[in-house]
Amino acid sequence: MTRPALFEIRDLKARVPEAEILHGLSLTIGPGEVHAIMGPNGSGKSTLAHVLTGREDYEIVGGSVRFAGADLLAMNVEERARAGVFLSFQYPIEIPGVATAYFLRAALNAVRKSKGLPEIDAMDFLTLAKEKAKLVQMDQRFLSRALNEGFSGGEKKRNEIFQMAVLEPRFAILDETDSGLDVDALRAVSNGVNALRSPERSFLVITHYHRLLEHIRPDFVHVLMKGRIVKSGGPELALELDRRGYQWVEEELAGTAGASR
Amino acid sequence: MSNPTPSPETSSAEALVAEHAEYKYGFVTEIEQETLPPGLDEGTIRHISAMKREPSWLTEWRLAAYRRWLEMETPVWPKVSYPPIDYQASSYYSAPKKKGEGPKSLDEVDPELLKTFEKLGIPLHERAALAGIAVDAVFDSVSVATTFKEKLASMGVLFCSFSEAVQNHPELVRRYLGSVVPVSDNYYAALNSAVFTDGSFVYVPKGVRCPMELSTYFRINAQNTGQFERTLIIADEGAYVSYLEGCTAPKRDENQLHAAVVELIALDRAQIKYSTVQNWYPGDKDGKGGIYNFVTKRGKCAGVDSRISWTQVETGSSITWKYPSCILLGDGSVGEFYSVALTNHRQQADTGTKMIHLGRNTRSTIISKGISAGHGQNTYRGLVQIQPGAKGARNYSQCDSLLIGDLCGAHTFPYLEVKTDDAQVEHEASTSKIGEDQIHYCRQRGLSEEDAVNLIVNGFCKQVFKELPMEFAVEAQKLLAVSLEGSVG
C-alpha cells in the first residue's frame, strides 16, 4: 500500500533578481522518510531550503509544491511554519534581550493557536522545554539566555534541534546542520534528530558531507547540481560522493546526454 | 520613495509600521468645564493664582517667572521642527465645573470623571484600585482625586495635589519650589512657573520607606488648552519612594502644549525612583495633531549617598523635548537614566539626560534606547559633566538606536565635559536596522510579522524595562506593541 506523499515538489523554478537558481526541481517525500540532498557549492541547496520555507528574497517562476495536500507556495512564511514546516537554519539568528524560553513559548503558542489549541502557560512550557533540552543534551541554562546571543556555533545548532523538538513539525529541513560542529556536538544533534524520527515526520537533510549521514541514516540520497536533482539513490550514494566527489556525476550526466542524442 | 503605502517591493518591517496604529485613549469626556478664555498676560496669572487662593509670595513668584519668560526665546537647538506656537491662542486654565465646595471624598467626585479614569485603566475607588499603588488623578488643569491619602498620612508620607500642598504645607513648598529648576532655567520652565495649575506633591519623612508606589495620571481633555503641571517630590534623610506617572489625551487635529516641570530632592541616603510611561496622543500618521511635550525634569541628589533614578518610556506626543537630569551634589550620590523613546509616523523626539557631577565619588549610569519607525526622528542628547570638585566620579553611558524602515532617522549628541583628572567616563553607542533576518527567523517559527517585530523591539528595550515596576513593565511592553501596530504588507 502506498501512502500519499507528504511533500511533493514538481518542476520548481526559482530565481533571485540576478539569476535563476532552481531550474525545474522535482522531489517527492513520503511520511516518515528521510531524504538527503548533497551537491557542490552553488548548486542551489540552501536556495531550496529558503524557497520551501517562504523566504521573500526568492521569486518562484514555475512549478508547484504540495505539502500534506495543500498548496505550500500560496502560504506565507508563518503559515508554512504553523502547518508544520521547520527549518534548522544554517546560520541561526541572534535576538538580543529575548530569552530562548520566552521566544520558543511565543512560537509554540502561535502554532497552537493556529490549530485552535489553548495556549501553554509558562510553567507547563518550562517542564516541556526541560524535557526536550535533554534530548539534545542542551544545558537548561540556555533557556534563560537571550536567543543565540553569545552561543557558540555548536550551541546554536543544538538550539535549532531543541526548537524542533519543542515545535514537533511534520517536516523538517536541516540546512547544513553539521557545518561547524565538533564530533560531540554532531553526535548530540544527530541523536536529537533520530529521537524525533517517526512514521509521520519527514526530514530533508542538506549536507556536504557523508559524516552527518552516518549518524542520521537517510532513506534516499539525491544529488543537486545546477538547480536540478540529477541523481538519486540509497545511502550508499552518499558514501560514493564522499569518496569520489561530484566530478563523476557530472561526467556521467554528460555521457547520458550524449547517448540520448 | 516617499510613498507610504506598502507595496510588494517595500521591506516587510517597513510595511508593518506604515499603517497607523489605533490610539485607544483618544476619546473625549463630555463634562461641563470651567475654562479661562484664551490668552496670556499678568491678569491671567493673577486670575489663576486667585482661583487657587494662593499666598501672595507665590503670586509674585509666578509673575516674576512670567516677566522673565517674556524676555526669553524659544530654544532652537533641539533637532525638532514645528511652526511657532501662538501663546495667546490657547487657554491656561480648564477644570471640570465644581458642584458646591468641591469633592471632599471620592464619593463626591463627578461620576463622569471616575468613569473616565476607569476607562483609562485607573480606577480611583480604593477598593477597586490597583493594589499597592496610590494615584493622584489630574484632569486638565486640576487634580480631581488622590487615593490612599489617609493611609499614607498615617506613616507621615504626604501625597496630595500641588494646590493642596500650597494650602497645607506652604513651608515645604516655599522651601523647595524652584530649588532644582529655577524659573529662568529655560523657556518652557519659565512659562510653566508662571502658569502652572496643579500637579502632585510628595514628601517622605526621615527614614520612611514609602510602602506603596505613588503615581500621578495626567489626562488632557479640554480643547485648546495647555497642561502645565508641577511636581515636587522630597525624600528626606534615609527615605525611599517610587513614583510613576502616566498620561494620555484625546485625538485632536490641533496640537496641544504640555509643559511640565518636575523637581526631585533627595537628602542624605534618600532614594527616589521616578518612572514615566508617556503616551500622549502622538498625532495621526501624517503628523496632524498630537501633543507638544516640552518638559523639564531634574533631580537634585542633595545629600550624601543619595540616589535618583529616572526611567522613561516615551511612545506618545508628536514632539518630545525632555532631559530628565541629575545634579549629583552629595558625596557618593548616584544618578541613573534609563530611557526608551519610540517615534513612528511623523513623531519627533529629542530626549536624553544631564548628569552633573559635583560631589566626590559620584556615579551615574545612562542607558538610552531609541527606536525610529515610519518617518520618525529620534535624537539622544546627553551631557555628562564632571566638575572640578568631583574627585573619583564615574559615568557609564550606552546609547543604542534601532531603525525600522528607510525613512526614519536616529541621531546621537553625547557631550562630555570632564574637569577632573581621575574621572572614569565610558560611552558606548550603536545604531542598527531591525534585521529582516531576525524577522524571518521568528516567522519561520510561526510568529506573525507583527509579533516578531514586537519581540525584537522588546528585547532591544529589555535593559530599560527591567528598571520599571512590574505592572508598568507589562504596560510598557503592550504600549510599544500598540505604537508599532499596523497591518502587514
PDB file of C-alpha atoms in Angstrom, chain A:
ATOM      1  CA  MET A   1       0.000   0.000   0.000  1.00  0.00           C
ATOM      2  CA  THR A   2       1.475   3.327  -0.967  1.00  0.00           C
ATOM      3  CA  ARG A   3       0.779   6.215   1.333  1.00  0.00           C
ATOM      4  CA  PRO A   4       0.152   9.669  -0.165  1.00  0.00           C
ATOM      5  CA  ALA A   5       3.238  11.867  -0.354  1.00  0.00           C
ATOM      6  CA  LEU A   6       3.730  14.396   2.413  1.00  0.00           C
ATOM      7  CA  PHE A   7       5.811  16.667   0.271  1.00  0.00           C
ATOM      8  CA  GLU A   8       5.653  16.933  -3.452  1.00  0.00           C
ATOM      9  CA  ILE A   9       7.876  19.320  -5.372  1.00  0.00           C
ATOM     10  CA  ARG A  10       7.229  19.476  -9.120  1.00  0.00           C
ATOM     11  CA  ASP A  11       9.392  21.215 -11.658  1.00  0.00           C
ATOM     12  CA  LEU A  12      10.203  24.030  -9.234  1.00  0.00           C
ATOM     13  CA  LYS A  13      11.906  27.063 -10.734  1.00  0.00           C
ATOM     14  CA  ALA A  14      13.077  29.938  -8.540  1.00  0.00           C
ATOM     15  CA  ARG A  15      15.263  32.948  -9.038  1.00  0.00           C
ATOM     16  CA  VAL A  16      16.866  35.930  -7.385  1.00  0.00           C
ATOM     17  CA  PRO A  17      16.982  39.180  -9.389  1.00  0.00           C
ATOM     18  CA  GLU A  18      20.413  38.288 -10.779  1.00  0.00           C
ATOM     19  CA  ALA A  19      19.783  34.747 -11.960  1.00  0.00           C
ATOM     20  CA  GLU A  20      17.602  31.662 -11.918  1.00  0.00           C
ATOM     21  CA  ILE A  21      18.909  29.191  -9.340  1.00  0.00           C
ATOM     22  CA  LEU A  22      16.452  26.299  -9.356  1.00  0.00           C
ATOM     23  CA  HIS A  23      15.779  25.112 -12.901  1.00  0.00           C
ATOM     24  CA  GLY A  24      12.931  22.660 -12.523  1.00  0.00           C
ATOM     25  CA  LEU A  25      13.462  20.619  -9.382  1.00  0.00           C
ATOM     26  CA  SER A  26      11.219  17.661  -8.634  1.00  0.00           C
ATOM     27  CA  LEU A  27      11.203  15.629  -5.432  1.00  0.00           C
ATOM     28  CA  THR A  28       8.604  13.555  -3.634  1.00  0.00           C
ATOM     29  CA  ILE A  29       8.893  12.785   0.051  1.00  0.00           C
ATOM     30  CA  GLY A  30       6.644  10.333   1.823  1.00  0.00           C
ATOM     31  CA  PRO A  31       5.689  10.428   5.511  1.00  0.00           C
ATOM     32  CA  GLY A  32       8.421   9.214   7.806  1.00  0.00           C
ATOM     33  CA  GLU A  33      11.103   9.348   5.123  1.00  0.00           C
ATOM     34  CA  VAL A  34      14.484  10.938   5.469  1.00  0.00           C
ATOM     35  CA  HIS A  35      15.902  12.391   2.275  1.00  0.00           C
ATOM     36  CA  ALA A  36      19.378  13.768   1.976  1.00  0.00           C
ATOM     37  CA  ILE A  37      20.349  16.383  -0.559  1.00  0.00           C
ATOM     38  CA  MET A  38      24.008  16.681  -1.433  1.00  0.00           C
ATOM     39  CA  GLY A  39      25.691  18.783  -4.017  1.00  0.00           C
ATOM     40  CA  PRO A  40      28.622  21.030  -4.775  1.00  0.00           C
ATOM     41  CA  ASN A  41      28.741  24.647  -3.629  1.00  0.00           C
ATOM     42  CA  GLY A  42      26.360  26.873  -5.546  1.00  0.00           C
ATOM     43  CA  SER A  43      24.150  24.014  -6.707  1.00  0.00           C
ATOM     44  CA  GLY A  44      21.078  25.542  -5.050  1.00  0.00           C
ATOM     45  CA  LYS A  45      20.855  23.538  -1.819  1.00  0.00           C
ATOM     46  CA  SER A  46      20.285  26.458   0.532  1.00  0.00           C
ATOM     47  CA  THR A  47      18.062  28.148  -2.034  1.00  0.00           C
ATOM     48  CA  LEU A  48      15.825  25.106  -1.909  1.00  0.00           C
ATOM     49  CA  ALA A  49      15.598  25.379   1.886  1.00  0.00           C
ATOM     50  CA  HIS A  50      14.765  29.077   1.655  1.00  0.00           C
ATOM     51  CA  VAL A  51      12.221  28.661  -1.114  1.00  0.00           C
ATOM     52  CA  LEU A  52      10.415  25.878   0.738  1.00  0.00           C
ATOM     53  CA  THR A  53      10.140  27.967   3.892  1.00  0.00           C
ATOM     54  CA  GLY A  54       8.940  31.047   2.030  1.00  0.00           C
ATOM     55  CA  ARG A  55      11.902  33.398   2.216  1.00  0.00           C
ATOM     56  CA  GLU A  56      10.844  36.504   0.327  1.00  0.00           C
ATOM     57  CA  ASP A  57      14.149  37.161  -1.427  1.00  0.00           C
ATOM     58  CA  TYR A  58      13.316  34.470  -3.996  1.00  0.00           C
ATOM     59  CA  GLU A  59      10.835  34.606  -6.807  1.00  0.00           C
ATOM     60  CA  ILE A  60       9.068  31.423  -7.825  1.00  0.00           C
ATOM     61  CA  VAL A  61       8.909  31.369 -11.609  1.00  0.00           C
ATOM     62  CA  GLY A  62       7.412  27.937 -12.139  1.00  0.00           C
ATOM     63  CA  GLY A  63       6.365  24.631 -10.701  1.00  0.00           C
ATOM     64  CA  SER A  64       4.401  23.625  -7.635  1.00  0.00           C
ATOM     65  CA  VAL A  65       4.918  22.399  -4.095  1.00  0.00           C
ATOM     66  CA  ARG A  66       2.228  20.493  -2.262  1.00  0.00           C
ATOM     67  CA  PHE A  67       2.503  19.848   1.443  1.00  0.00           C
ATOM     68  CA  ALA A  68       0.009  17.444   3.001  1.00  0.00           C
ATOM     69  CA  GLY A  69      -2.285  18.144   0.097  1.00  0.00           C
ATOM     70  CA  ALA A  70      -2.122  21.932   0.382  1.00  0.00           C
ATOM     71  CA  ASP A  71      -0.504  24.458  -1.957  1.00  0.00           C
ATOM     72  CA  LEU A  72       2.584  25.369   0.028  1.00  0.00           C
ATOM     73  CA  LEU A  73       3.650  28.191  -2.279  1.00  0.00           C
ATOM     74  CA  ALA A  74       0.383  30.028  -1.576  1.00  0.00           C
ATOM     75  CA  MET A  75       1.219  30.250   2.123  1.00  0.00           C
ATOM     76  CA  ASN A  76       3.387  32.910   3.752  1.00  0.00           C
ATOM     77  CA  VAL A  77       6.350  32.121   5.971  1.00  0.00           C
ATOM     78  CA  GLU A  78       4.494  31.778   9.260  1.00  0.00           C
ATOM     79  CA  GLU A  79       1.604  29.861   7.727  1.00  0.00           C
ATOM     80  CA  ARG A  80       4.048  27.252   6.463  1.00  0.00           C
ATOM     81  CA  ALA A  81       5.689  27.091   9.881  1.00  0.00           C
ATOM     82  CA  ARG A  82       2.337  26.661  11.600  1.00  0.00           C
ATOM     83  CA  ALA A  83       1.374  23.957   9.104  1.00  0.00           C
ATOM     84  CA  GLY A  84       4.433  22.069  10.276  1.00  0.00           C
ATOM     85  CA  VAL A  85       7.384  23.036   8.091  1.00  0.00           C
ATOM     86  CA  PHE A  86      10.511  23.652  10.145  1.00  0.00           C
ATOM     87  CA  LEU A  87      13.913  24.880   9.065  1.00  0.00           C
ATOM     88  CA  SER A  88      17.027  24.302  11.092  1.00  0.00           C
ATOM     89  CA  PHE A  89      18.967  27.336   9.893  1.00  0.00           C
ATOM     90  CA  GLN A  90      22.475  27.103   8.575  1.00  0.00           C
ATOM     91  CA  TYR A  91      23.197  30.396  10.337  1.00  0.00           C
ATOM     92  CA  PRO A  92      20.832  30.748  13.320  1.00  0.00           C
ATOM     93  CA  ILE A  93      19.955  34.343  14.119  1.00  0.00           C
ATOM     94  CA  GLU A  94      20.634  36.145  17.407  1.00  0.00           C
ATOM     95  CA  ILE A  95      17.881  38.118  19.100  1.00  0.00           C
ATOM     96  CA  PRO A  96      19.366  40.135  21.972  1.00  0.00           C
ATOM     97  CA  GLY A  97      17.259  40.625  25.087  1.00  0.00           C
ATOM     98  CA  VAL A  98      14.779  37.860  24.242  1.00  0.00           C
ATOM     99  CA  ALA A  99      15.172  34.740  26.357  1.00  0.00           C
ATOM    100  CA  THR A 100      15.224  31.483  24.423  1.00  0.00           C
ATOM    101  CA  ALA A 101      12.376  30.074  26.502  1.00  0.00           C
ATOM    102  CA  TYR A 102      10.277  33.201  26.009  1.00  0.00           C
ATOM    103  CA  PHE A 103      10.819  33.153  22.277  1.00  0.00           C
ATOM    104  CA  LEU A 104      10.051  29.497  21.910  1.00  0.00           C
ATOM    105  CA  ARG A 105       6.924  29.638  24.034  1.00  0.00           C
ATOM    106  CA  ALA A 106       5.649  32.502  21.899  1.00  0.00           C
ATOM    107  CA  ALA A 107       6.358  30.424  18.794  1.00  0.00           C
ATOM    108  CA  LEU A 108       4.742  27.290  20.202  1.00  0.00           C
ATOM    109  CA  ASN A 109       1.669  29.247  21.211  1.00  0.00           C
ATOM    110  CA  ALA A 110       1.408  30.816  17.772  1.00  0.00           C
ATOM    111  CA  VAL A 111       1.418  27.303  16.291  1.00  0.00           C
ATOM    112  CA  ARG A 112      -1.073  26.030  18.866  1.00  0.00           C
ATOM    113  CA  LYS A 113      -3.351  28.999  18.371  1.00  0.00           C
ATOM    114  CA  SER A 114      -3.484  28.358  14.627  1.00  0.00           C
ATOM    115  CA  LYS A 115      -4.722  24.858  15.397  1.00  0.00           C
ATOM    116  CA  GLY A 116      -7.360  26.058  17.820  1.00  0.00           C
ATOM    117  CA  LEU A 117      -5.444  24.667  20.799  1.00  0.00           C
ATOM    118  CA  PRO A 118      -5.222  26.548  24.100  1.00  0.00           C
ATOM    119  CA  GLU A 119      -2.001  28.403  24.870  1.00  0.00           C
ATOM    120  CA  ILE A 120       0.514  26.663  27.054  1.00  0.00           C
ATOM    121  CA  ASP A 121       1.362  28.545  30.239  1.00  0.00           C
ATOM    122  CA  ALA A 122       4.856  29.387  31.398  1.00  0.00           C
ATOM    123  CA  MET A 123       5.063  26.618  33.995  1.00  0.00           C
ATOM    124  CA  ASP A 124       3.907  23.814  31.712  1.00  0.00           C
ATOM    125  CA  PHE A 125       6.156  25.130  28.994  1.00  0.00           C
ATOM    126  CA  LEU A 126       9.168  25.034  31.255  1.00  0.00           C
ATOM    127  CA  THR A 127       8.514  21.387  32.091  1.00  0.00           C
ATOM    128  CA  LEU A 128       8.213  20.576  28.401  1.00  0.00           C
ATOM    129  CA  ALA A 129      11.288  22.603  27.476  1.00  0.00           C
ATOM    130  CA  LYS A 130      13.467  20.953  30.115  1.00  0.00           C
ATOM    131  CA  GLU A 131      12.444  17.530  28.897  1.00  0.00           C
ATOM    132  CA  LYS A 132      13.239  18.429  25.275  1.00  0.00           C
ATOM    133  CA  ALA A 133      16.535  20.066  26.206  1.00  0.00           C
ATOM    134  CA  LYS A 134      17.736  16.706  27.463  1.00  0.00           C
ATOM    135  CA  LEU A 135      17.104  15.250  24.038  1.00  0.00           C
ATOM    136  CA  VAL A 136      19.883  17.356  22.514  1.00  0.00           C
ATOM    137  CA  GLN A 137      21.941  17.460  25.697  1.00  0.00           C
ATOM    138  CA  MET A 138      21.433  21.177  25.927  1.00  0.00           C
ATOM    139  CA  ASP A 139      22.169  22.853  29.247  1.00  0.00           C
ATOM    140  CA  GLN A 140      18.942  24.182  30.767  1.00  0.00           C
ATOM    141  CA  ARG A 141      20.657  27.461  31.480  1.00  0.00           C
ATOM    142  CA  PHE A 142      20.375  28.275  27.796  1.00  0.00           C
ATOM    143  CA  LEU A 143      16.629  28.602  28.251  1.00  0.00           C
ATOM    144  CA  SER A 144      17.010  31.841  30.136  1.00  0.00           C
ATOM    145  CA  ARG A 145      19.772  33.228  27.951  1.00  0.00           C
ATOM    146  CA  ALA A 146      18.997  35.603  25.108  1.00  0.00           C
ATOM    147  CA  LEU A 147      18.288  33.663  21.932  1.00  0.00           C
ATOM    148  CA  ASN A 148      21.574  32.531  20.368  1.00  0.00           C
ATOM    149  CA  GLU A 149      23.362  35.592  21.744  1.00  0.00           C
ATOM    150  CA  GLY A 150      26.922  34.640  22.537  1.00  0.00           C
ATOM    151  CA  PHE A 151      26.201  30.972  21.757  1.00  0.00           C
ATOM    152  CA  SER A 152      28.989  29.009  20.119  1.00  0.00           C
ATOM    153  CA  GLY A 153      28.361  27.520  16.673  1.00  0.00           C
ATOM    154  CA  GLY A 154      27.604  24.138  18.193  1.00  0.00           C
ATOM    155  CA  GLU A 155      25.273  25.597  20.817  1.00  0.00           C
ATOM    156  CA  LYS A 156      23.339  27.411  18.126  1.00  0.00           C
ATOM    157  CA  LYS A 157      22.829  24.216  16.153  1.00  0.00           C
ATOM    158  CA  ARG A 158      21.755  22.323  19.248  1.00  0.00           C
ATOM    159  CA  ASN A 159      19.324  25.109  19.931  1.00  0.00           C
ATOM    160  CA  GLU A 160      17.850  24.643  16.456  1.00  0.00           C
ATOM    161  CA  ILE A 161      17.221  20.955  17.045  1.00  0.00           C
ATOM    162  CA  PHE A 162      15.918  21.746  20.520  1.00  0.00           C
ATOM    163  CA  GLN A 163      13.391  24.122  18.965  1.00  0.00           C
ATOM    164  CA  MET A 164      12.413  21.452  16.505  1.00  0.00           C
ATOM    165  CA  ALA A 165      11.844  19.034  19.383  1.00  0.00           C
ATOM    166  CA  VAL A 166       9.530  21.509  21.096  1.00  0.00           C
ATOM    167  CA  LEU A 167       7.611  22.544  17.980  1.00  0.00           C
ATOM    168  CA  GLU A 168       7.226  18.974  16.676  1.00  0.00           C
ATOM    169  CA  PRO A 169       6.920  19.803  12.973  1.00  0.00           C
ATOM    170  CA  ARG A 170       5.722  17.304  10.357  1.00  0.00           C
ATOM    171  CA  PHE A 171       8.503  18.200   8.005  1.00  0.00           C
ATOM    172  CA  ALA A 172      11.934  19.419   8.979  1.00  0.00           C
ATOM    173  CA  ILE A 173      14.662  20.770   6.758  1.00  0.00           C
ATOM    174  CA  LEU A 174      18.167  20.641   8.192  1.00  0.00           C
ATOM    175  CA  ASP A 175      20.296  23.108   6.272  1.00  0.00           C
ATOM    176  CA  GLU A 176      23.935  22.140   6.762  1.00  0.00           C
ATOM    177  CA  THR A 177      23.275  21.457  10.404  1.00  0.00           C
ATOM    178  CA  ASP A 178      26.597  19.630  10.579  1.00  0.00           C
ATOM    179  CA  SER A 179      28.716  22.576   9.483  1.00  0.00           C
ATOM    180  CA  GLY A 180      30.959  23.843  12.240  1.00  0.00           C
ATOM    181  CA  LEU A 181      30.145  21.011  14.647  1.00  0.00           C
ATOM    182  CA  ASP A 182      32.746  19.061  16.553  1.00  0.00           C
ATOM    183  CA  VAL A 183      32.303  15.313  16.941  1.00  0.00           C
ATOM    184  CA  ASP A 184      30.447  15.534  20.253  1.00  0.00           C
ATOM    185  CA  ALA A 185      28.076  18.224  19.079  1.00  0.00           C
ATOM    186  CA  LEU A 186      27.454  16.321  15.877  1.00  0.00           C
ATOM    187  CA  ARG A 187      26.512  13.252  17.862  1.00  0.00           C
ATOM    188  CA  ALA A 188      24.242  15.218  20.215  1.00  0.00           C
ATOM    189  CA  VAL A 189      22.471  16.896  17.312  1.00  0.00           C
ATOM    190  CA  SER A 190      22.101  13.621  15.415  1.00  0.00           C
ATOM    191  CA  ASN A 191      20.755  11.821  18.470  1.00  0.00           C
ATOM    192  CA  GLY A 192      18.206  14.607  18.821  1.00  0.00           C
ATOM    193  CA  VAL A 193      17.125  14.235  15.219  1.00  0.00           C
ATOM    194  CA  ASN A 194      16.954  10.452  15.411  1.00  0.00           C
ATOM    195  CA  ALA A 195      14.813  10.659  18.534  1.00  0.00           C
ATOM    196  CA  LEU A 196      12.356  12.749  16.543  1.00  0.00           C
ATOM    197  CA  ARG A 197      12.104  10.374  13.631  1.00  0.00           C
ATOM    198  CA  SER A 198       8.643   8.899  13.399  1.00  0.00           C
ATOM    199  CA  PRO A 199       6.359   7.359  10.785  1.00  0.00           C
ATOM    200  CA  GLU A 200       4.618  10.748  10.420  1.00  0.00           C
ATOM    201  CA  ARG A 201       7.579  13.068  10.390  1.00  0.00           C
ATOM    202  CA  SER A 202       9.793  13.554   7.344  1.00  0.00           C
ATOM    203  CA  PHE A 203      13.199  15.150   7.006  1.00  0.00           C
ATOM    204  CA  LEU A 204      15.152  16.823   4.265  1.00  0.00           C
ATOM    205  CA  VAL A 205      18.797  16.833   5.252  1.00  0.00           C
ATOM    206  CA  ILE A 206      21.012  19.189   3.293  1.00  0.00           C
ATOM    207  CA  THR A 207      24.691  18.499   3.707  1.00  0.00           C
ATOM    208  CA  HIS A 208      28.091  18.478   2.057  1.00  0.00           C
ATOM    209  CA  TYR A 209      29.390  15.502   3.927  1.00  0.00           C
ATOM    210  CA  HIS A 210      28.688  11.866   4.403  1.00  0.00           C
ATOM    211  CA  ARG A 211      29.740  12.227   8.030  1.00  0.00           C
ATOM    212  CA  LEU A 212      26.311  13.505   9.152  1.00  0.00           C
ATOM    213  CA  LEU A 213      24.571  10.731   7.239  1.00  0.00           C
ATOM    214  CA  GLU A 214      26.488   8.144   9.231  1.00  0.00           C
ATOM    215  CA  HIS A 215      24.569   9.405  12.224  1.00  0.00           C
ATOM    216  CA  ILE A 216      21.294  10.273  10.568  1.00  0.00           C
ATOM    217  CA  ARG A 217      20.772   7.448   8.122  1.00  0.00           C
ATOM    218  CA  PRO A 218      18.728   8.619   5.124  1.00  0.00           C
ATOM    219  CA  ASP A 219      16.273   6.540   3.126  1.00  0.00           C
ATOM    220  CA  PHE A 220      17.171   8.375  -0.065  1.00  0.00           C
ATOM    221  CA  VAL A 221      20.085  10.458  -1.240  1.00  0.00           C
ATOM    222  CA  HIS A 222      19.796  12.982  -4.053  1.00  0.00           C
ATOM    223  CA  VAL A 223      22.438  14.906  -5.901  1.00  0.00           C
ATOM    224  CA  LEU A 224      21.584  18.510  -6.618  1.00  0.00           C
ATOM    225  CA  MET A 225      23.518  20.125  -9.451  1.00  0.00           C
ATOM    226  CA  LYS A 226      22.874  23.368 -11.245  1.00  0.00           C
ATOM    227  CA  GLY A 227      19.419  23.667  -9.771  1.00  0.00           C
ATOM    228  CA  ARG A 228      18.149  20.176 -10.592  1.00  0.00           C
ATOM    229  CA  ILE A 229      18.199  16.786  -8.969  1.00  0.00           C
ATOM    230  CA  VAL A 230      20.414  14.815 -11.287  1.00  0.00           C
ATOM    231  CA  LYS A 231      20.817  11.554  -9.461  1.00  0.00           C
ATOM    232  CA  SER A 232      19.049   9.678  -6.712  1.00  0.00           C
ATOM    233  CA  GLY A 233      19.884   6.563  -4.792  1.00  0.00           C
ATOM    234  CA  GLY A 234      20.115   4.967  -1.383  1.00  0.00           C
ATOM    235  CA  PRO A 235      22.511   5.729   1.481  1.00  0.00           C
ATOM    236  CA  GLU A 236      25.365   4.132  -0.459  1.00  0.00           C
ATOM    237  CA  LEU A 237      25.268   7.056  -2.915  1.00  0.00           C
ATOM    238  CA  ALA A 238      26.354   9.420  -0.146  1.00  0.00           C
ATOM    239  CA  LEU A 239      29.362   7.282   0.566  1.00  0.00           C
ATOM    240  CA  GLU A 240      30.292   7.208  -3.066  1.00  0.00           C
ATOM    241  CA  LEU A 241      30.001  11.000  -3.331  1.00  0.00           C
ATOM    242  CA  ASP A 242      32.146  11.361  -0.274  1.00  0.00           C
ATOM    243  CA  ARG A 243      34.795   9.179  -1.836  1.00  0.00           C
ATOM    244  CA  ARG A 244      34.694  10.307  -5.421  1.00  0.00           C
ATOM    245  CA  GLY A 245      33.388  13.873  -5.287  1.00  0.00           C
ATOM    246  CA  TYR A 246      30.905  15.232  -7.824  1.00  0.00           C
ATOM    247  CA  GLN A 247      33.011  15.212 -10.939  1.00  0.00           C
ATOM    248  CA  TRP A 248      31.979  11.722 -11.993  1.00  0.00           C
ATOM    249  CA  VAL A 249      28.291  12.568 -11.642  1.00  0.00           C
ATOM    250  CA  GLU A 250      28.824  15.441 -13.996  1.00  0.00           C
ATOM    251  CA  GLU A 251      30.670  13.262 -16.454  1.00  0.00           C
ATOM    252  CA  GLU A 252      28.032  10.591 -16.227  1.00  0.00           C
ATOM    253  CA  LEU A 253      25.410  13.213 -16.959  1.00  0.00           C
ATOM    254  CA  ALA A 254      27.289  14.497 -19.973  1.00  0.00           C
ATOM    255  CA  GLY A 255      27.560  10.894 -21.191  1.00  0.00           C
ATOM    256  CA  THR A 256      23.832  10.262 -20.818  1.00  0.00           C
ATOM    257  CA  ALA A 257      23.070  13.495 -22.617  1.00  0.00           C
ATOM    258  CA  GLY A 258      25.366  12.454 -25.463  1.00  0.00           C
ATOM    259  CA  ALA A 259      23.876   8.967 -25.659  1.00  0.00           C
ATOM    260  CA  SER A 260      20.352  10.223 -25.871  1.00  0.00           C
ATOM    261  CA  ARG A 261      21.165  12.426 -28.821  1.00  0.00           C
TER     262      ARG A 261
END
